Short mmCIF file of C-alpha atoms in Angstrom, two decimals:
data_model
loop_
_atom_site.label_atom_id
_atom_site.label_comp_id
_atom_site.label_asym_id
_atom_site.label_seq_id
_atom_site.Cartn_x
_atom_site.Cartn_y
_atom_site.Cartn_z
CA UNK A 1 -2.84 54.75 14.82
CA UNK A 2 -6.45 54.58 14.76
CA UNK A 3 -8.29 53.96 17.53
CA UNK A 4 -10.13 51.24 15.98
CA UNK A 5 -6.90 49.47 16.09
CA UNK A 6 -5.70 50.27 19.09
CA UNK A 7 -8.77 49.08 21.17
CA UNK A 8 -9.52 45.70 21.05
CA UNK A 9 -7.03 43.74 20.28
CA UNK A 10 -8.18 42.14 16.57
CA UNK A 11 -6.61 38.46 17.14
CA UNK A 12 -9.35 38.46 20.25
CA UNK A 13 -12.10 38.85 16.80
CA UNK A 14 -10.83 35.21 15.58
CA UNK A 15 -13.01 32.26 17.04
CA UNK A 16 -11.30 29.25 17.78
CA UNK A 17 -10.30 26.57 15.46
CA UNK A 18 -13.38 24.01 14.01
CA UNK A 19 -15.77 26.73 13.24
CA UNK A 20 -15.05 27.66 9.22
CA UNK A 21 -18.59 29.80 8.98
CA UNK A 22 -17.63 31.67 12.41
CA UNK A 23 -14.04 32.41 11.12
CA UNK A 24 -14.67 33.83 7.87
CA UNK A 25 -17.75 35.81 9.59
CA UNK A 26 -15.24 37.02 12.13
CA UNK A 27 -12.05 37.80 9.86
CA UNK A 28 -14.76 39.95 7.13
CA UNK A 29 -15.42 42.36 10.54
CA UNK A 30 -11.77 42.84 10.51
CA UNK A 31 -10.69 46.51 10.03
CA UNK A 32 -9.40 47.52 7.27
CA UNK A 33 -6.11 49.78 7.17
CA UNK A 34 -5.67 53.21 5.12
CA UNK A 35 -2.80 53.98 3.20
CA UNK A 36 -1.34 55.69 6.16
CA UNK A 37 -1.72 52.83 8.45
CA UNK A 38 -0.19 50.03 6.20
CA UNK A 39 2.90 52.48 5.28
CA UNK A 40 3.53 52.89 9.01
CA UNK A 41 3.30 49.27 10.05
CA UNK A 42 5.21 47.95 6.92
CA UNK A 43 8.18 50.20 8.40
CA UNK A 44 7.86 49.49 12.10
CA UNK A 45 8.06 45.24 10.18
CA UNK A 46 11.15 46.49 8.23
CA UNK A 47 13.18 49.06 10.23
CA UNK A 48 12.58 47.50 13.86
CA UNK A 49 11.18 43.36 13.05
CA UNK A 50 7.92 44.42 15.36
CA UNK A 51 5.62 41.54 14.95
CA UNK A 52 2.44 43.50 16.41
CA UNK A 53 2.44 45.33 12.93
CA UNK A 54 3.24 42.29 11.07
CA UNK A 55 0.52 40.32 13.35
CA UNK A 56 -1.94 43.92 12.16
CA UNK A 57 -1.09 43.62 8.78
CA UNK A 58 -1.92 40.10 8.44
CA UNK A 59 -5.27 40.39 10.49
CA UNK A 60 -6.51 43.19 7.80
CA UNK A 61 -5.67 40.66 4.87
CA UNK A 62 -7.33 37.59 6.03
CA UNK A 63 -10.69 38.30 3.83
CA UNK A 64 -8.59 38.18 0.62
CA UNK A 65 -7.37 35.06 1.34
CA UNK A 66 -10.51 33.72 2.00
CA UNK A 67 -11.75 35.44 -1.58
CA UNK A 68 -9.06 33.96 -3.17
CA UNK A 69 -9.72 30.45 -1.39
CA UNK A 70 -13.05 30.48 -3.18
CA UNK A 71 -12.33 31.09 -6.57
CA UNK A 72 -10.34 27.33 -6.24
CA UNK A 73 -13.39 25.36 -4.17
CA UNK A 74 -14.28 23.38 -7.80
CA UNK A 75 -10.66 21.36 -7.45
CA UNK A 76 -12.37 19.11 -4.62
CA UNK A 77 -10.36 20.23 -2.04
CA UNK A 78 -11.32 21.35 1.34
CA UNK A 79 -12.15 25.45 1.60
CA UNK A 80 -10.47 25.24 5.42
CA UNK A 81 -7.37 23.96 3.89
CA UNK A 82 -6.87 26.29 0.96
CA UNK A 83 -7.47 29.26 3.19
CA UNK A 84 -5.03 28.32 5.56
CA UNK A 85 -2.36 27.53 2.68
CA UNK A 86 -3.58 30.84 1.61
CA UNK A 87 -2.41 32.28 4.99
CA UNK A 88 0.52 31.14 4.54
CA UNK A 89 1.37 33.29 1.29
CA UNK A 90 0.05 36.27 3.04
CA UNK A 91 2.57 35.78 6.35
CA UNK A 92 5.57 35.06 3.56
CA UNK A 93 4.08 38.46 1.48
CA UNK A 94 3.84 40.34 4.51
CA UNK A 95 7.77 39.81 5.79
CA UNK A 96 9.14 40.17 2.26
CA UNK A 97 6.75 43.41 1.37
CA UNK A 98 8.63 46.62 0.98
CA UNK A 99 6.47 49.80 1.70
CA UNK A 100 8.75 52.31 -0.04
CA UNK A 101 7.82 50.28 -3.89
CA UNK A 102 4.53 52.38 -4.12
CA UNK A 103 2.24 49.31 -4.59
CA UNK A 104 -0.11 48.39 -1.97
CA UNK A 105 -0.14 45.39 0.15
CA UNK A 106 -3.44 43.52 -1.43
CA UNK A 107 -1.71 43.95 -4.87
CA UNK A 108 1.36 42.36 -3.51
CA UNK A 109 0.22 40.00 -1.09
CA UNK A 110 -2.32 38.33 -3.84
CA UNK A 111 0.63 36.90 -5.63
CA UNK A 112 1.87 34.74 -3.00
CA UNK A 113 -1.63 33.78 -1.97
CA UNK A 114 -2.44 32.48 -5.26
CA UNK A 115 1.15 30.51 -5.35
CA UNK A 116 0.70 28.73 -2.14
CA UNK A 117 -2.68 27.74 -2.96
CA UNK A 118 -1.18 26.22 -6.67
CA UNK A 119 1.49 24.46 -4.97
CA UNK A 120 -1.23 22.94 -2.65
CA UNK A 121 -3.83 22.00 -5.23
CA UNK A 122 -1.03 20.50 -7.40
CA UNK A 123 -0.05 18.14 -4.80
CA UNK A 124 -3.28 17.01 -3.57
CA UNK A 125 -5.67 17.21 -5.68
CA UNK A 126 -4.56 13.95 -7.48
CA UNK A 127 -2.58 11.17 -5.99
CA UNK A 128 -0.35 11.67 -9.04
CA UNK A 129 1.27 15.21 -9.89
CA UNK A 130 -0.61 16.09 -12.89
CA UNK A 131 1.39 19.14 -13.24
CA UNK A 132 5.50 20.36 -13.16
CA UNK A 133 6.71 22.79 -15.63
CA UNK A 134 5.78 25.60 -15.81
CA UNK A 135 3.71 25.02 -19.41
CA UNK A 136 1.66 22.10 -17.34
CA UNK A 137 0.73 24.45 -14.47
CA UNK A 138 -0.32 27.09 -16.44
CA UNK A 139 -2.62 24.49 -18.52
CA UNK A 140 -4.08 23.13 -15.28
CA UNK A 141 -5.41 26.35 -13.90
CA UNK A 142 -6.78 27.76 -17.15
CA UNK A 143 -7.55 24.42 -19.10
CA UNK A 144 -10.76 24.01 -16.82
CA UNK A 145 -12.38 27.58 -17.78
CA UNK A 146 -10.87 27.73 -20.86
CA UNK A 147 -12.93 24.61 -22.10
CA UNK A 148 -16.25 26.18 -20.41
CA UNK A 149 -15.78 28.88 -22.61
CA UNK A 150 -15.36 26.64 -25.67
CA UNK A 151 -18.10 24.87 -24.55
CA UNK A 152 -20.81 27.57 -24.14
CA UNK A 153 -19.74 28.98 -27.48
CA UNK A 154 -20.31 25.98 -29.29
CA UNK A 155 -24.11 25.38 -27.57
CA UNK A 156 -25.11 28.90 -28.34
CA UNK A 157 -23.61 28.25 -32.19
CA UNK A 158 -24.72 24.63 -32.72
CA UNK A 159 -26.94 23.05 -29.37
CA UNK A 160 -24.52 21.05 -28.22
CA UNK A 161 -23.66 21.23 -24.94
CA UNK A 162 -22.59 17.24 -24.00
CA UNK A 163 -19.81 17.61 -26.22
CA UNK A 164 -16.41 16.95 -23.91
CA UNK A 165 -13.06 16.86 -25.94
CA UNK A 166 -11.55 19.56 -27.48
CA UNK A 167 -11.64 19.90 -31.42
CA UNK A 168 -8.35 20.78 -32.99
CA UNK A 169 -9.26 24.74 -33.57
CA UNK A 170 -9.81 24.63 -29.98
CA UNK A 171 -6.45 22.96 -28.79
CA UNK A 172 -4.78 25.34 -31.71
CA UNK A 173 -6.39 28.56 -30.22
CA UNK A 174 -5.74 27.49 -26.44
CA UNK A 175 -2.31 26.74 -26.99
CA UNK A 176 -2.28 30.18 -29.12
CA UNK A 177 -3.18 32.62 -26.21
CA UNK A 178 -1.50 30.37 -23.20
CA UNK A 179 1.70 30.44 -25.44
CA UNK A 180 2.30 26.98 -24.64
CA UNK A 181 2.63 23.71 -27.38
CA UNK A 182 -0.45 22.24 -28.69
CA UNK A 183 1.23 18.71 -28.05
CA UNK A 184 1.13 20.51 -23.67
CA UNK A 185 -2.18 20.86 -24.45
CA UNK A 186 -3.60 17.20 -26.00
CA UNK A 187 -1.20 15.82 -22.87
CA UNK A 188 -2.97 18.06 -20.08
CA UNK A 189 -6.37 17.66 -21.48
CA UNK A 190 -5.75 13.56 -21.45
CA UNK A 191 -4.37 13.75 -17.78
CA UNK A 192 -7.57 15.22 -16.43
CA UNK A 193 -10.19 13.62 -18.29
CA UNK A 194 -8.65 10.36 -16.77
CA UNK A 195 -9.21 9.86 -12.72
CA UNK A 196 -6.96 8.28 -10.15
CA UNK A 197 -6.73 4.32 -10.06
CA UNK A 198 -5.80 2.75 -6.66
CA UNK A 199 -2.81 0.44 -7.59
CA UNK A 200 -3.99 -1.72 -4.48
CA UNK A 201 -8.30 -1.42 -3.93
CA UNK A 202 -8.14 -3.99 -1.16
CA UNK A 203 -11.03 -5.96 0.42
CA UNK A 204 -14.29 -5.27 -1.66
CA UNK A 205 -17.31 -4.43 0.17
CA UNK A 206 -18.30 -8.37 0.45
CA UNK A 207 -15.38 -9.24 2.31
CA UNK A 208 -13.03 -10.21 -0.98
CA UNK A 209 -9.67 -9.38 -2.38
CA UNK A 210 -10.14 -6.87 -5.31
CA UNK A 211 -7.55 -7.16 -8.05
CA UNK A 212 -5.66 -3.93 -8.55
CA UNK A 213 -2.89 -2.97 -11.26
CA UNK A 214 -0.08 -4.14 -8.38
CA UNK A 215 -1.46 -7.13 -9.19
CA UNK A 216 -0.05 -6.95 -12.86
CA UNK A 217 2.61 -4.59 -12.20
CA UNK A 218 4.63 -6.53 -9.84
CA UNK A 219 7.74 -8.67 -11.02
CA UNK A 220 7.62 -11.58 -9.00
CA UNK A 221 10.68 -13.06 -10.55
CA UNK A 222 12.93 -10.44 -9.00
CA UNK A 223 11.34 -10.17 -5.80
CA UNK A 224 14.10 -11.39 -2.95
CA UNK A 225 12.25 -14.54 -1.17
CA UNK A 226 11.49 -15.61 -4.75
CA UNK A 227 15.02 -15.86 -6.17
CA UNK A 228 16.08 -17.01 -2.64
CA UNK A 229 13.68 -20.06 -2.97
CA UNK A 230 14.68 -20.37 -6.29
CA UNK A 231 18.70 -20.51 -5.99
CA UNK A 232 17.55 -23.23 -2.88
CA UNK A 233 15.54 -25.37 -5.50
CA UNK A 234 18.59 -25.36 -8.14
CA UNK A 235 20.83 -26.10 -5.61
CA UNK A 236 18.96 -28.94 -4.34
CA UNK A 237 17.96 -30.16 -7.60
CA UNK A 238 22.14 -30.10 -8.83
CA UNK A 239 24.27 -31.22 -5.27
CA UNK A 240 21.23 -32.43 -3.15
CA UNK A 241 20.25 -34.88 -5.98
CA UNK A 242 23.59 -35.92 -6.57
CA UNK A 243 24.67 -36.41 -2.66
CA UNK A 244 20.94 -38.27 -2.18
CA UNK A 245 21.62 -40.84 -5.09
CA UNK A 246 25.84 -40.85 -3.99
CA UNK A 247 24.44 -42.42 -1.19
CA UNK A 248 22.50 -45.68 -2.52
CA UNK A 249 23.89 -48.89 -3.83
CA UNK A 250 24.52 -49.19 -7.39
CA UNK A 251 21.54 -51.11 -8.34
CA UNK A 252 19.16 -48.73 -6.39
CA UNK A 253 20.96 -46.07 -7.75
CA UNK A 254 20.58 -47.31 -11.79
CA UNK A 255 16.87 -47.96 -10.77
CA UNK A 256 15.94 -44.31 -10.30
CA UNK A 257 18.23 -43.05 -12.40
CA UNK A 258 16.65 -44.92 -15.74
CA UNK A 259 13.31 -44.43 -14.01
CA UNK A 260 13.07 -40.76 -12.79
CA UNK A 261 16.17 -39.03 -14.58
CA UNK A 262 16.97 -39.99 -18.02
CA UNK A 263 14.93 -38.88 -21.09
CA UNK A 264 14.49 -41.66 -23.99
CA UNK A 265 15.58 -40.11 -27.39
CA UNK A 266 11.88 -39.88 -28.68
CA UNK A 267 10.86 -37.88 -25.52
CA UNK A 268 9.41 -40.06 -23.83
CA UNK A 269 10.27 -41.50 -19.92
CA UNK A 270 12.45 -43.77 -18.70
CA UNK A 271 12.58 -47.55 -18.28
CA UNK A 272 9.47 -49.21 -17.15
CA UNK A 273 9.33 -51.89 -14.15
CA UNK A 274 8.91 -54.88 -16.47
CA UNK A 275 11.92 -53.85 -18.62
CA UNK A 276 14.41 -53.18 -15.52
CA UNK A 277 12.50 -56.22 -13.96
CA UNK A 278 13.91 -58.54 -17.52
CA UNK A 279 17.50 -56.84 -17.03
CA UNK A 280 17.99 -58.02 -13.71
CA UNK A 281 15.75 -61.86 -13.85
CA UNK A 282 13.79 -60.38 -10.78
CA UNK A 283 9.99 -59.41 -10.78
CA UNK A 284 9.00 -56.29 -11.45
CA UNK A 285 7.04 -56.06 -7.67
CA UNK A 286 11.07 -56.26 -6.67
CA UNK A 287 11.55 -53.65 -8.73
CA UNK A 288 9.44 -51.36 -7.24
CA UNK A 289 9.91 -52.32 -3.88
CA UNK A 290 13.74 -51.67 -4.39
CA UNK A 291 12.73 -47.91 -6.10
CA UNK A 292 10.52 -47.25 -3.30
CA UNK A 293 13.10 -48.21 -0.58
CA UNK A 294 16.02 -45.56 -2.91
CA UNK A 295 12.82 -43.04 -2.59
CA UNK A 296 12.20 -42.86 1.12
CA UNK A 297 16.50 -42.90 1.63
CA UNK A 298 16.59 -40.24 -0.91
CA UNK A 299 13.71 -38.06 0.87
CA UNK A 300 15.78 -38.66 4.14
CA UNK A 301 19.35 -37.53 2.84
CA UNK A 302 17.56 -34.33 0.92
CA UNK A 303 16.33 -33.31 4.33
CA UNK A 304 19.53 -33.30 5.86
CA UNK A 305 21.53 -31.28 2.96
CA UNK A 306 18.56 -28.63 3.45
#
């Protein structure tokens, strides 16, 4: 063991947490370990589960992660977070690594460092997965310098250097040498040209409701209350209309009936005042004075069946 790290302790080297700029200065003054060193640790890991040598060969990794974390900054996500995801796939390459395979850690260890940082950029850099076979992820990690490429090659043939979409010798050659369908490669390219859309924006910056697409997407008609309400409307309009009018006298009960509930063949309403007012030799102020009287019973016994 070298005395380098032996004496001081490396984890003391690590500021503490909040500081990004102090930890990346701290873990690139890490030391690094020889061939030797790493073979000797990855055994004392293996053979006797000593987590000073796993804690070692972690330490002397950190700055890859960190390289690696950079290489992914242009997704939008924070560099803190994608190093410490990064960590993670070093600590899982680190127990599973197997010193007597002849390949150094870095070689091994960058393999899980990328995955972890995948998994983490797929889920968060959209608030919809944009990517979950295997064809899709390997489109969203290459589509992005793929179409640079594409791009700078057509401004140093032709100028143009706005240009956006893809022409179809570009999808045909992309989908070519990622070995994926061109139809993966149309559907990836429309994903992330298109951004994220909040289904609910909520209160504009005036104070207002904004309209969203839950606004549209929701199906009011099978929402709970509403059906609740409007099985308690039928029902009232079926037995609480029939129990309200089984209650009147029979003239009061013809009134609204021929007034409010029947239907004349051509459409139109019911039997005026005057006419009801000729069929029974009264006025057709009695009339209404009776209809208004089966009314306010009516409201009273629909009440009481709610």
């Amino acid at each position: 063991m070298s005395t380098a790290l032996a004496a001081p302790n490396p984890w003391s080297l690590v500021p503490p947490l909040g500081n990004l700029d102090a930890y990346i200065s701290a873990v690139n003054r890490m030391p690094m370990l020889t061939l030797e060193q790493e073979q000797q640790f990855a055994r004392q890991l293996k053979n006797d589960n000593d987590v000073d040598a796993a804690g070692k060969l972690v330490m002397s990794h950190l700055r890859l992660v960190v390289s690696v974390a950079r290489q992914y900054l242009g997704y939008g996500l924070p560099h803190g977070d994608l190093i410490q995801e990064g960590n993670v796939g070093l600590m899982k390459a680190v127990k599973r690594f197997d010193p007597d395979q002849g390949v150094r850690l870095v070689s091994y260890a960058l393999h899980w460092i990328k995955a972890e940082m995948h998994e983490y950029i797929l889920k968060n850099c959209r608030m919809v997965k944009v990517a979950t076979t295997k064809a899709q992820r390997k489109l969203f990690f290459n589509l992005r310098s793929m179409k640079q490429g594409f791009k700078s090659d057509s401004a140093a043939i032709d100028g143009d250097t706005h240009r956006d979409t893809l022409s179809a010798a570009e999808i045909d050659s992309m989908a070519t040498q990622l070995k994926v369908k061109r139809e993966d490669v149309i559907e990836m390219e429309t994903r992330l040209s298109g951004g994220d859309v909040m289904l609910d924006p909520g209160p504009s910056d005036d104070g207002e409701d904004s309209f969203g697409p839950i606004a549209y997407l929701a199906d009011t008609h099978q929402e709970p209350t509403a059906l609740l309400e409007a099985r308690a409307r039928d029902t009232m309009a079926s037995d609480g209309i029939r129990t309200a009018l089984d209650g009147l006298d029979d003239r009061s009960r013809r009134i609204v009936e021929e007034r409010w509930l029947k239907v004349q063949d051509d459409g139109s309403g019911g039997m005026t005042l005057h006419e009801l007012a000729a069929d029974y030799g009264v006025s057709a102020e009695r009339i209404r004075q009776i209809e208004t009287a089966a009314m306010k019973k009516m409201k009273k016994a629909l009440t009481d069946y709610a």
